Amino acid sequence: MLMSVDGKISTGATDNLDVDKDFPKIAGVREGLHQYYEIEQTTDLWSLNSGRVQDKMGVNTKEIPNKTSIFFVVIDNSHLTEHSTRYFCALSKEFVLITSNTDHPAFRVDEDNLHIICQNELFLRDAHVKLKLEFGCQRLTIQSGGTLNGSFLREKLLDYIDIVVAPILIGGKDTSTLIDGKSLLSEHELSQLGVLKLQKCMVLEDSYLRLCYKVLH
């Protein structure tokens, strides 16, 4: 994941603001940004994101891409369209949509590599088991929004954290952070925290950092 020094993964509290769109415009940040995208190319062949994040990145209006060797998983109820579903089918070796919307536009798309996991409500652990048993997914890179990241944390589904820290402070209590979702309310919930062990700390060019952790519990 890419974040600011104060843990923000967006430049503001609206979907019109986004680090992928805004960081390239900011002097002192854009110069080293390429390092994040280069690291991103070395992640797992299975990649998970949210429909909201993909919508912010313009996937609903992008041209149909060429095929890659990546398996894409997207969790979405309302942000993807028929066009963006076909986009991911064209881009992916296999495309898995996880949704609780029985009227999702993806149900109207007929592609051999489209697979839909439909749940009454989002249950990440069950979806994770299906990805492993039905599709052979052994390692999955998660690059989603703060709320979904928080759900993965609370359900103890994170094994490693790989963060690129950009040299910028963003602020704003409503701006999404690396881990969002519901706050803990009592000491009895402290077991839901993610305790980490630093495995690697790299000083990159142009004041960027890369921090790699193992999740202990």
CSV table of N, CA, C and O in Angstrom, one decimal, residues 63-144:
chain,number,residue,atom,x,y,z
A,63,GLU,N,-10.6,2.3,-21.6
A,63,GLU,CA,-10.7,1.4,-22.8
A,63,GLU,C,-10.3,0.0,-22.4
A,63,GLU,O,-9.6,-0.3,-21.4
A,64,ILE,N,-10.9,-1.0,-23.1
A,64,ILE,CA,-10.7,-2.4,-22.8
A,64,ILE,C,-9.2,-2.7,-23.0
A,64,ILE,O,-8.6,-2.4,-24.0
A,65,PRO,N,-8.5,-3.3,-22.0
A,65,PRO,CA,-7.1,-3.5,-22.0
A,65,PRO,C,-6.7,-4.8,-22.6
A,65,PRO,O,-7.5,-5.7,-23.0
A,66,ASN,N,-5.4,-5.0,-22.7
A,66,ASN,CA,-4.8,-6.3,-23.2
A,66,ASN,C,-4.8,-7.3,-22.0
A,66,ASN,O,-4.7,-6.8,-20.8
A,67,LYS,N,-4.7,-8.5,-22.3
A,67,LYS,CA,-4.7,-9.6,-21.3
A,67,LYS,C,-3.4,-9.6,-20.5
A,67,LYS,O,-2.3,-9.3,-21.1
A,68,THR,N,-3.4,-9.8,-19.2
A,68,THR,CA,-2.2,-10.0,-18.4
A,68,THR,C,-2.3,-11.4,-17.7
A,68,THR,O,-3.3,-12.1,-17.9
A,69,SER,N,-1.3,-11.7,-16.9
A,69,SER,CA,-1.2,-12.9,-16.2
A,69,SER,C,-1.8,-12.8,-14.8
A,69,SER,O,-1.7,-13.8,-14.0
A,70,ILE,N,-2.4,-11.7,-14.4
A,70,ILE,CA,-2.8,-11.4,-13.1
A,70,ILE,C,-4.2,-11.9,-12.9
A,70,ILE,O,-5.1,-11.9,-13.7
A,71,PHE,N,-4.5,-12.5,-11.7
A,71,PHE,CA,-5.8,-12.9,-11.3
A,71,PHE,C,-6.4,-11.8,-10.4
A,71,PHE,O,-5.8,-11.5,-9.3
A,72,PHE,N,-7.5,-11.2,-10.8
A,72,PHE,CA,-8.0,-10.0,-10.1
A,72,PHE,C,-9.2,-10.4,-9.3
A,72,PHE,O,-10.1,-11.1,-9.8
A,73,VAL,N,-9.3,-10.0,-8.1
A,73,VAL,CA,-10.5,-10.1,-7.2
A,73,VAL,C,-11.0,-8.8,-6.8
A,73,VAL,O,-10.2,-7.9,-6.4
A,74,VAL,N,-12.3,-8.5,-7.0
A,74,VAL,CA,-12.8,-7.2,-6.7
A,74,VAL,C,-14.1,-7.4,-5.8
A,74,VAL,O,-14.9,-8.2,-6.1
A,75,ILE,N,-14.1,-6.7,-4.7
A,75,ILE,CA,-15.3,-6.7,-3.8
A,75,ILE,C,-16.1,-5.5,-4.1
A,75,ILE,O,-15.6,-4.4,-4.0
A,76,ASP,N,-17.3,-5.8,-4.5
A,76,ASP,CA,-18.1,-4.6,-5.0
A,76,ASP,C,-19.6,-4.9,-5.0
A,76,ASP,O,-20.1,-6.0,-5.3
A,77,ASN,N,-20.4,-3.9,-4.6
A,77,ASN,CA,-21.9,-4.0,-4.6
A,77,ASN,C,-22.5,-3.0,-5.6
A,77,ASN,O,-23.5,-3.3,-6.2
A,78,SER,N,-21.9,-1.9,-5.9
A,78,SER,CA,-22.5,-0.9,-6.6
A,78,SER,C,-21.7,0.0,-7.5
A,78,SER,O,-22.2,0.9,-8.2
A,79,HIS,N,-20.3,-0.2,-7.5
A,79,HIS,CA,-19.5,0.8,-8.2
A,79,HIS,C,-19.1,0.3,-9.6
A,79,HIS,O,-18.9,1.1,-10.5
A,80,LEU,N,-19.0,-1.0,-9.8
A,80,LEU,CA,-18.6,-1.5,-11.1
A,80,LEU,C,-19.8,-1.5,-12.0
A,80,LEU,O,-21.0,-1.8,-11.6
A,81,THR,N,-19.6,-1.4,-13.3
A,81,THR,CA,-20.7,-1.5,-14.3
A,81,THR,C,-20.4,-2.7,-15.2
A,81,THR,O,-19.4,-3.4,-15.1
A,82,GLU,N,-21.3,-2.9,-16.2
A,82,GLU,CA,-21.0,-4.0,-17.2
A,82,GLU,C,-19.7,-3.7,-17.9
A,82,GLU,O,-18.9,-4.6,-18.2
A,83,HIS,N,-19.4,-2.4,-18.3
A,83,HIS,CA,-18.2,-2.1,-19.0
A,83,HIS,C,-17.0,-2.5,-18.1
A,83,HIS,O,-16.0,-3.1,-18.6
A,84,SER,N,-17.0,-2.1,-16.9
A,84,SER,CA,-15.8,-2.3,-16.0
A,84,SER,C,-15.7,-3.8,-15.7
A,84,SER,O,-14.5,-4.3,-15.5
A,85,THR,N,-16.8,-4.5,-15.7
A,85,THR,CA,-16.7,-6.0,-15.5
A,85,THR,C,-16.0,-6.6,-16.7
A,85,THR,O,-15.1,-7.4,-16.6
A,86,ARG,N,-16.4,-6.1,-17.9
A,86,ARG,CA,-15.7,-6.6,-19.1
A,86,ARG,C,-14.2,-6.2,-19.2
A,86,ARG,O,-13.4,-6.9,-19.7
A,87,TYR,N,-14.0,-5.0,-18.6
A,87,TYR,CA,-12.6,-4.5,-18.5
A,87,TYR,C,-11.7,-5.5,-17.7
A,87,TYR,O,-10.7,-5.9,-18.2
A,88,PHE,N,-12.2,-5.9,-16.6
A,88,PHE,CA,-11.5,-6.8,-15.7
A,88,PHE,C,-11.4,-8.2,-16.3
A,88,PHE,O,-10.4,-8.9,-16.2
A,89,CYS,N,-12.4,-8.6,-17.0
A,89,CYS,CA,-12.3,-9.9,-17.7
A,89,CYS,C,-11.3,-9.9,-18.8
A,89,CYS,O,-10.5,-10.9,-19.0
A,90,ALA,N,-11.2,-8.8,-19.5
A,90,ALA,CA,-10.1,-8.7,-20.6
A,90,ALA,C,-8.7,-8.6,-20.0
A,90,ALA,O,-7.8,-9.1,-20.5
A,91,LEU,N,-8.6,-7.9,-18.8
A,91,LEU,CA,-7.3,-7.7,-18.2
A,91,LEU,C,-6.8,-8.9,-17.4
A,91,LEU,O,-5.6,-9.2,-17.4
A,92,SER,N,-7.7,-9.7,-16.9
A,92,SER,CA,-7.4,-10.8,-16.0
A,92,SER,C,-7.2,-12.2,-16.6
A,92,SER,O,-7.9,-12.5,-17.6
A,93,LYS,N,-6.4,-13.0,-16.0
A,93,LYS,CA,-6.4,-14.4,-16.4
A,93,LYS,C,-7.7,-15.0,-15.9
A,93,LYS,O,-8.3,-15.7,-16.6
A,94,GLU,N,-8.0,-14.7,-14.7
A,94,GLU,CA,-9.3,-15.1,-14.1
A,94,GLU,C,-9.8,-13.9,-13.3
A,94,GLU,O,-9.0,-13.3,-12.6
A,95,PHE,N,-11.1,-13.5,-13.4
A,95,PHE,CA,-11.6,-12.4,-12.6
A,95,PHE,C,-12.7,-12.9,-11.7
A,95,PHE,O,-13.7,-13.6,-12.1
A,96,VAL,N,-12.5,-12.6,-10.4
A,96,VAL,CA,-13.5,-13.1,-9.4
A,96,VAL,C,-14.1,-11.8,-8.8
A,96,VAL,O,-13.4,-11.0,-8.2
A,97,LEU,N,-15.4,-11.7,-8.9
A,97,LEU,CA,-16.2,-10.7,-8.2
A,97,LEU,C,-16.8,-11.2,-7.0
A,97,LEU,O,-17.5,-12.3,-7.0
A,98,ILE,N,-16.7,-10.5,-5.8
A,98,ILE,CA,-17.3,-10.9,-4.6
A,98,ILE,C,-18.4,-9.8,-4.3
A,98,ILE,O,-18.1,-8.6,-4.2
A,99,THR,N,-19.7,-10.2,-4.2
A,99,THR,CA,-20.7,-9.2,-4.0
A,99,THR,C,-21.9,-9.8,-3.2
A,99,THR,O,-22.0,-11.0,-3.1
A,100,SER,N,-22.7,-8.9,-2.6
A,100,SER,CA,-23.9,-9.3,-2.0
A,100,SER,C,-25.1,-8.7,-2.7
A,100,SER,O,-26.2,-8.8,-2.2
A,101,ASN,N,-24.8,-8.1,-3.9
A,101,ASN,CA,-25.9,-7.5,-4.7
A,101,ASN,C,-26.3,-8.5,-5.8
A,101,ASN,O,-25.6,-8.7,-6.7
A,102,THR,N,-27.5,-9.1,-5.6
A,102,THR,CA,-28.0,-10.1,-6.6
A,102,THR,C,-28.3,-9.5,-7.9
A,102,THR,O,-28.6,-10.2,-8.9
A,103,ASP,N,-28.4,-8.2,-8.0
A,103,ASP,CA,-28.7,-7.5,-9.2
A,103,ASP,C,-27.5,-6.8,-9.8
A,103,ASP,O,-27.6,-5.8,-10.5
A,104,HIS,N,-26.3,-7.2,-9.4
A,104,HIS,CA,-25.1,-6.6,-9.8
A,104,HIS,C,-25.0,-6.7,-11.4
A,104,HIS,O,-25.3,-7.7,-12.0
A,105,PRO,N,-24.5,-5.6,-12.0
A,105,PRO,CA,-24.3,-5.6,-13.5
A,105,PRO,C,-23.5,-6.8,-14.0
A,105,PRO,O,-23.7,-7.2,-15.2
A,106,ALA,N,-22.6,-7.3,-13.2
A,106,ALA,CA,-21.7,-8.4,-13.6
A,106,ALA,C,-22.5,-9.7,-14.0
A,106,ALA,O,-22.1,-10.5,-14.8
A,107,PHE,N,-23.7,-9.8,-13.4
A,107,PHE,CA,-24.6,-11.0,-13.7
A,107,PHE,C,-25.1,-10.9,-15.2
A,107,PHE,O,-25.5,-12.0,-15.7
A,108,ARG,N,-25.0,-9.8,-15.8
A,108,ARG,CA,-25.4,-9.7,-17.2
A,108,ARG,C,-24.2,-9.8,-18.2
A,108,ARG,O,-24.4,-9.6,-19.4
A,109,VAL,N,-23.1,-10.1,-17.7
A,109,VAL,CA,-21.9,-10.3,-18.5
A,109,VAL,C,-21.6,-11.8,-18.7
A,109,VAL,O,-21.5,-12.5,-17.7
A,110,ASP,N,-21.3,-12.2,-19.9
A,110,ASP,CA,-21.1,-13.6,-20.2
A,110,ASP,C,-19.6,-13.7,-20.7
A,110,ASP,O,-19.3,-13.5,-21.8
A,111,GLU,N,-18.7,-14.0,-19.8
A,111,GLU,CA,-17.3,-14.2,-20.1
A,111,GLU,C,-16.8,-15.5,-19.4
A,111,GLU,O,-17.2,-15.8,-18.3
A,112,ASP,N,-16.0,-16.3,-20.1
A,112,ASP,CA,-15.5,-17.6,-19.6
A,112,ASP,C,-14.7,-17.4,-18.3
A,112,ASP,O,-14.7,-18.3,-17.5
A,113,ASN,N,-14.0,-16.3,-18.2
A,113,ASN,CA,-13.1,-16.2,-17.0
A,113,ASN,C,-13.7,-15.3,-15.9
A,113,ASN,O,-13.0,-14.9,-15.0
A,114,LEU,N,-15.0,-15.1,-16.0
A,114,LEU,CA,-15.7,-14.3,-14.9
A,114,LEU,C,-16.3,-15.3,-13.9
A,114,LEU,O,-17.1,-16.2,-14.3
A,115,HIS,N,-16.0,-15.1,-12.6
A,115,HIS,CA,-16.6,-15.9,-11.6
A,115,HIS,C,-17.2,-15.0,-10.5
A,115,HIS,O,-16.5,-14.0,-10.1
A,116,ILE,N,-18.3,-15.3,-10.0
A,116,ILE,CA,-19.0,-14.5,-9.0
A,116,ILE,C,-19.3,-15.2,-7.8
A,116,ILE,O,-19.9,-16.3,-7.8
A,117,ILE,N,-18.8,-14.7,-6.7
A,117,ILE,CA,-19.0,-15.2,-5.3
A,117,ILE,C,-20.1,-14.3,-4.7
A,117,ILE,O,-19.8,-13.2,-4.4
A,118,CYS,N,-21.3,-14.8,-4.6
A,118,CYS,CA,-22.4,-14.0,-4.1
A,118,CYS,C,-22.7,-14.4,-2.7
A,118,CYS,O,-23.0,-15.6,-2.4
A,119,GLN,N,-22.6,-13.5,-1.8
A,119,GLN,CA,-22.9,-13.7,-0.3
A,119,GLN,C,-24.0,-12.8,0.1
A,119,GLN,O,-24.3,-11.7,-0.4
A,120,ASN,N,-24.8,-13.3,1.1
A,120,ASN,CA,-25.9,-12.5,1.7
A,120,ASN,C,-25.3,-11.2,2.3
A,120,ASN,O,-25.9,-10.2,2.2
A,121,GLU,N,-24.2,-11.3,3.0
A,121,GLU,CA,-23.4,-10.2,3.5
A,121,GLU,C,-22.0,-10.6,3.4
A,121,GLU,O,-21.6,-11.7,3.4
A,122,LEU,N,-21.1,-9.6,3.3
A,122,LEU,CA,-19.7,-9.8,3.1
A,122,LEU,C,-19.1,-10.6,4.3
A,122,LEU,O,-19.2,-10.2,5.4
A,123,PHE,N,-18.5,-11.8,4.0
A,123,PHE,CA,-17.9,-12.6,4.9
A,123,PHE,C,-16.5,-13.0,4.3
A,123,PHE,O,-16.4,-13.9,3.5
A,124,LEU,N,-15.5,-12.2,4.7
A,124,LEU,CA,-14.2,-12.3,4.1
A,124,LEU,C,-13.5,-13.7,4.3
A,124,LEU,O,-12.9,-14.2,3.4
A,125,ARG,N,-13.7,-14.3,5.4
A,125,ARG,CA,-13.1,-15.6,5.7
A,125,ARG,C,-13.6,-16.6,4.8
A,125,ARG,O,-12.9,-17.4,4.2
A,126,ASP,N,-14.9,-16.6,4.6
A,126,ASP,CA,-15.5,-17.6,3.7
A,126,ASP,C,-15.1,-17.4,2.2
A,126,ASP,O,-14.8,-18.3,1.5
A,127,ALA,N,-15.0,-16.1,1.8
A,127,ALA,CA,-14.5,-15.8,0.5
A,127,ALA,C,-13.1,-16.2,0.3
A,127,ALA,O,-12.7,-16.7,-0.8
A,128,HIS,N,-12.3,-16.0,1.3
A,128,HIS,CA,-10.9,-16.4,1.3
A,128,HIS,C,-10.7,-17.9,1.1
A,128,HIS,O,-9.9,-18.4,0.3
A,129,VAL,N,-11.6,-18.7,1.8
A,129,VAL,CA,-11.5,-20.2,1.6
A,129,VAL,C,-11.9,-20.6,0.2
A,129,VAL,O,-11.3,-21.5,-0.4
A,130,LYS,N,-13.0,-19.9,-0.3
A,130,LYS,CA,-13.4,-20.2,-1.7
A,130,LYS,C,-12.3,-19.9,-2.7
A,130,LYS,O,-12.1,-20.7,-3.7
A,131,LEU,N,-11.6,-18.8,-2.5
A,131,LEU,CA,-10.5,-18.4,-3.5
A,131,LEU,C,-9.4,-19.5,-3.4
A,131,LEU,O,-8.8,-19.8,-4.5
A,132,LYS,N,-9.2,-20.0,-2.2
A,132,LYS,CA,-8.1,-21.0,-2.1
A,132,LYS,C,-8.5,-22.4,-2.7
A,132,LYS,O,-7.8,-23.0,-3.5
A,133,LEU,N,-9.7,-22.9,-2.3
A,133,LEU,CA,-10.2,-24.2,-2.6
A,133,LEU,C,-10.7,-24.3,-4.1
A,133,LEU,O,-10.4,-25.3,-4.8
A,134,GLU,N,-11.4,-23.3,-4.5
A,134,GLU,CA,-12.0,-23.4,-5.9
A,134,GLU,C,-11.1,-22.8,-7.0
A,134,GLU,O,-11.3,-23.2,-8.1
A,135,PHE,N,-10.2,-21.9,-6.6
A,135,PHE,CA,-9.4,-21.2,-7.7
A,135,PHE,C,-7.9,-21.4,-7.5
A,135,PHE,O,-7.1,-20.9,-8.3
A,136,GLY,N,-7.5,-22.0,-6.4
A,136,GLY,CA,-6.1,-22.3,-6.2
A,136,GLY,C,-5.3,-21.1,-5.7
A,136,GLY,O,-4.1,-21.1,-5.9
A,137,CYS,N,-5.9,-20.1,-5.2
A,137,CYS,CA,-5.2,-18.9,-4.7
A,137,CYS,C,-4.5,-19.2,-3.4
A,137,CYS,O,-5.1,-19.5,-2.4
A,138,GLN,N,-3.1,-19.1,-3.4
A,138,GLN,CA,-2.3,-19.4,-2.3
A,138,GLN,C,-1.8,-18.1,-1.6
A,138,GLN,O,-1.6,-18.1,-0.4
A,139,ARG,N,-1.6,-17.1,-2.4
A,139,ARG,CA,-1.1,-15.8,-1.9
A,139,ARG,C,-1.9,-14.7,-2.6
A,139,ARG,O,-2.1,-14.7,-3.8
A,140,LEU,N,-2.4,-13.7,-1.8
A,140,LEU,CA,-3.2,-12.7,-2.3
A,140,LEU,C,-2.8,-11.3,-1.8
A,140,LEU,O,-2.6,-11.1,-0.6
A,141,THR,N,-2.5,-10.4,-2.7
A,141,THR,CA,-2.1,-9.0,-2.4
A,141,THR,C,-3.4,-8.2,-2.3
A,141,THR,O,-4.2,-8.1,-3.2
A,142,ILE,N,-3.5,-7.5,-1.1
A,142,ILE,CA,-4.7,-6.7,-0.9
A,142,ILE,C,-4.4,-5.2,-1.0
A,142,ILE,O,-3.5,-4.8,-0.3
A,143,GLN,N,-5.0,-4.5,-1.9
A,143,GLN,CA,-4.8,-3.1,-2.1
A,143,GLN,C,-6.2,-2.4,-2.1
A,143,GLN,O,-6.6,-1.9,-3.1
A,144,SER,N,-6.8,-2.4,-1.0
A,144,SER,CA,-8.2,-1.8,-0.9
A,144,SER,C,-8.2,-0.6,-0.1
A,144,SER,O,-7.2,-0.1,0.4
